[in-house]
PDB file of C-alpha atoms in Angstrom:
ATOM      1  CA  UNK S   1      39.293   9.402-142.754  1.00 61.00           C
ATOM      2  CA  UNK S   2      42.312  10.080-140.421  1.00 69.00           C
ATOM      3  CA  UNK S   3      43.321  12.442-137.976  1.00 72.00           C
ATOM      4  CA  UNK S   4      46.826  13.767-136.398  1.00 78.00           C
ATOM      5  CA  UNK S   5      47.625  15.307-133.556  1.00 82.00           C
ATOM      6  CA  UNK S   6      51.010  17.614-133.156  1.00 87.00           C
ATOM      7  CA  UNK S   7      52.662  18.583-129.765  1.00 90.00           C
ATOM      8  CA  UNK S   8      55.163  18.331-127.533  1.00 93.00           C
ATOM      9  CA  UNK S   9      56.224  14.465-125.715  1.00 89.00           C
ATOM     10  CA  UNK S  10      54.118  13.781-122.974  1.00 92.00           C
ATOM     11  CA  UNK S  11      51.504  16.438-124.081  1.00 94.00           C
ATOM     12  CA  UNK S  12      48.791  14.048-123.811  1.00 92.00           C
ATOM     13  CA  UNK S  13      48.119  13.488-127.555  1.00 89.00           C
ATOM     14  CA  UNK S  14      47.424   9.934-126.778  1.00 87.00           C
ATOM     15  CA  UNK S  15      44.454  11.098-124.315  1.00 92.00           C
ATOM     16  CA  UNK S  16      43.208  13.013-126.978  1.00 90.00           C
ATOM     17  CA  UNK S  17      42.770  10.663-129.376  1.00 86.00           C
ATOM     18  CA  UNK S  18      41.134   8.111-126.354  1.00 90.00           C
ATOM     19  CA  UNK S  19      38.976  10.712-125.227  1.00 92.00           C
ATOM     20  CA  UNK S  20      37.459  11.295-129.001  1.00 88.00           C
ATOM     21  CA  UNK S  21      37.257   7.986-129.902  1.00 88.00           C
ATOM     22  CA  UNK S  22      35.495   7.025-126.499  1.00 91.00           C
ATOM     23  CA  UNK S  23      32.919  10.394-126.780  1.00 90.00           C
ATOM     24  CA  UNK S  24      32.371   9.215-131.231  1.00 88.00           C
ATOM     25  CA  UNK S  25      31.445   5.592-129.909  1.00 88.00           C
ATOM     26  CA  UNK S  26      28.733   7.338-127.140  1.00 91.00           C
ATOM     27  CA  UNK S  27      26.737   8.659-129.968  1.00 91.00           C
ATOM     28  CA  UNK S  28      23.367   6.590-129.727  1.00 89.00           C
ATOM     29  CA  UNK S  29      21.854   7.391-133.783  1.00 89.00           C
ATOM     30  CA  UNK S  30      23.677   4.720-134.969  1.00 84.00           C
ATOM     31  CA  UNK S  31      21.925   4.818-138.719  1.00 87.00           C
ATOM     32  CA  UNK S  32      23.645   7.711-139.004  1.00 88.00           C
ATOM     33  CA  UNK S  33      26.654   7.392-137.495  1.00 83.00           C
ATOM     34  CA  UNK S  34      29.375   4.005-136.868  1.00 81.00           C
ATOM     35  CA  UNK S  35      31.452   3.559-133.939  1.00 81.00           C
ATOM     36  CA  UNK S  36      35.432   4.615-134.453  1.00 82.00           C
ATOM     37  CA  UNK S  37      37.901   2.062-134.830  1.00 82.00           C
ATOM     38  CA  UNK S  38      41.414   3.519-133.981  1.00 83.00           C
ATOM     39  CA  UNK S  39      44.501   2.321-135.370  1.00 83.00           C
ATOM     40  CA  UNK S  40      47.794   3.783-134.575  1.00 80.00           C
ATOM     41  CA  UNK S  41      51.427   3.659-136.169  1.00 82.00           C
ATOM     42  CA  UNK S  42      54.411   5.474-135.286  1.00 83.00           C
ATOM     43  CA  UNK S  43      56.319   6.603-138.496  1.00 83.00           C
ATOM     44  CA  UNK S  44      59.118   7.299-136.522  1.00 86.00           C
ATOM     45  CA  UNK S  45      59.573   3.191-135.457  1.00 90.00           C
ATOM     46  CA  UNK S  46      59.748   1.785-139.190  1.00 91.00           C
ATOM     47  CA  UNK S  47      60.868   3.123-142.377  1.00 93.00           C
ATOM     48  CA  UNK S  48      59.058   4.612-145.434  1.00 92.00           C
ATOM     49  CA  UNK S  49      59.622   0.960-147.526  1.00 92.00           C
ATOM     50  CA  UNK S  50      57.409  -0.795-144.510  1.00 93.00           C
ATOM     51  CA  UNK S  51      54.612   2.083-144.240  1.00 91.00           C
ATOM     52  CA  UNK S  52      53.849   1.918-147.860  1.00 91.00           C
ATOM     53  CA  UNK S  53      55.123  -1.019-149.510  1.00 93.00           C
ATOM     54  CA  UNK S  54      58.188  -1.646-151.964  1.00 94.00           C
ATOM     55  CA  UNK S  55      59.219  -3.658-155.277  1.00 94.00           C
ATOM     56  CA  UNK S  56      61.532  -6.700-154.325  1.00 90.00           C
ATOM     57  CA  UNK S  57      64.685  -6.428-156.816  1.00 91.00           C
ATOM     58  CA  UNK S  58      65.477 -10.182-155.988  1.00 93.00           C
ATOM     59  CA  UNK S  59      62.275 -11.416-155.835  1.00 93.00           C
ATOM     60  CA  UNK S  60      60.459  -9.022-158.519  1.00 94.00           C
ATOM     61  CA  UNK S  61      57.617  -8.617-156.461  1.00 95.00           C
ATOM     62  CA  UNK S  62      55.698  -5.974-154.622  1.00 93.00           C
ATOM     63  CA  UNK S  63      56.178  -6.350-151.066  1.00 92.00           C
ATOM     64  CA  UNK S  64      52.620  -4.491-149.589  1.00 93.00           C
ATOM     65  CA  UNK S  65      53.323  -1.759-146.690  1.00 93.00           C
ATOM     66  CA  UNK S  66      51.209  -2.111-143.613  1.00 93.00           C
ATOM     67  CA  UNK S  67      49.223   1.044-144.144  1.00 88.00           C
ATOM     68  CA  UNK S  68      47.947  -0.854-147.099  1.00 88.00           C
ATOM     69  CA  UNK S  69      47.512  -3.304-144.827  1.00 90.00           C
ATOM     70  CA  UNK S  70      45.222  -1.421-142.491  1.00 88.00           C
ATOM     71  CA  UNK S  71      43.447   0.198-144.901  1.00 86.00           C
ATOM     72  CA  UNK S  72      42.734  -2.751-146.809  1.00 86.00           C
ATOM     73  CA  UNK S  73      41.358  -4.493-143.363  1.00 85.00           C
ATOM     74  CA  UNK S  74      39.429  -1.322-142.829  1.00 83.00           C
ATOM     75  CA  UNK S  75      37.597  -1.662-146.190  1.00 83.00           C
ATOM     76  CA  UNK S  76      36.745  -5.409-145.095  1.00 83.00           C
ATOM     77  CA  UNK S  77      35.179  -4.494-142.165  1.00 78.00           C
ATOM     78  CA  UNK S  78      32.113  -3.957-144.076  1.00 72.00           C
ATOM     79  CA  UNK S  79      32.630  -6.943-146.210  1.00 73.00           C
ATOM     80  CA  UNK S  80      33.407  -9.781-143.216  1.00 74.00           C
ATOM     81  CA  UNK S  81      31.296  -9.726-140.455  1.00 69.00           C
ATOM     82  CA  UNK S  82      34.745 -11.724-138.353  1.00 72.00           C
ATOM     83  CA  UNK S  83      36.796  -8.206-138.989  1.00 67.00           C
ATOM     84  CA  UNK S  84      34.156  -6.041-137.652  1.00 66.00           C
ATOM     85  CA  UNK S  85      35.046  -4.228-134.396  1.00 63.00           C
ATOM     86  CA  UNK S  86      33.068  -5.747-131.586  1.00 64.00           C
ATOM     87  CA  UNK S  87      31.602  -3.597-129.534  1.00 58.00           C
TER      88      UNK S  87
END
C-alpha cells in the first residue's frame, strides 16, 4: 500500500507521515496487524527513467528503476528474515 500527502513547503507533511507511522507501530495485536516500514522518494530529485526503470539502447538491456527496487525489497521482507525491519 502507499500513501501521499499534498501541501504547501514546510507544511509539516513530513510530521505527518512520522507521526502515523510511529502511532501504526504502537498497535499491540500484532497477529493482526505488522509494524510500518516507511520508505520515501522525492520524484522531483530524479527523473522518470530512474523511478521506474528503462531499456539500454547500447547495452540492450533493462536497466530496473528504484521503485522496483523498493518494492521488490519490500516483497522480501517476508521471504529473508536479514531484510526484515528490526524493531
Amino acid at each position: 500500500h502507499s500513501l501521499m500527502v499534498v501541501g504547501l513547503a514546510m507544511s509539516m507533511k513530513t510530521s505527518v507521515f512520522k507521526v502515523l507511522e510511529y502511532g501504526m507501530n504502537l498497535v499491540k495485536d500484532k497477529t493482526r496487524f505488522e509494524d510500518v516500514v516507511m520508505f520515501t522518494l522525492n520524484p522531483k530529485s530524479i527523473t522518470i527513467d530512474q523511478i521506474y526503470g528503462n531499456f539500454d539502447p547500447v547495452s540492450r538491456e533493462w536497466v530496473e528503476g528504484i521503485g522496483a527496487s523498493l518494492v521488490r525489497k519490500c516483497a522480501q521482507f517476508d521471504t529473508d528474515p536479514d531484510l526484515a525491519p528490526k524493531r
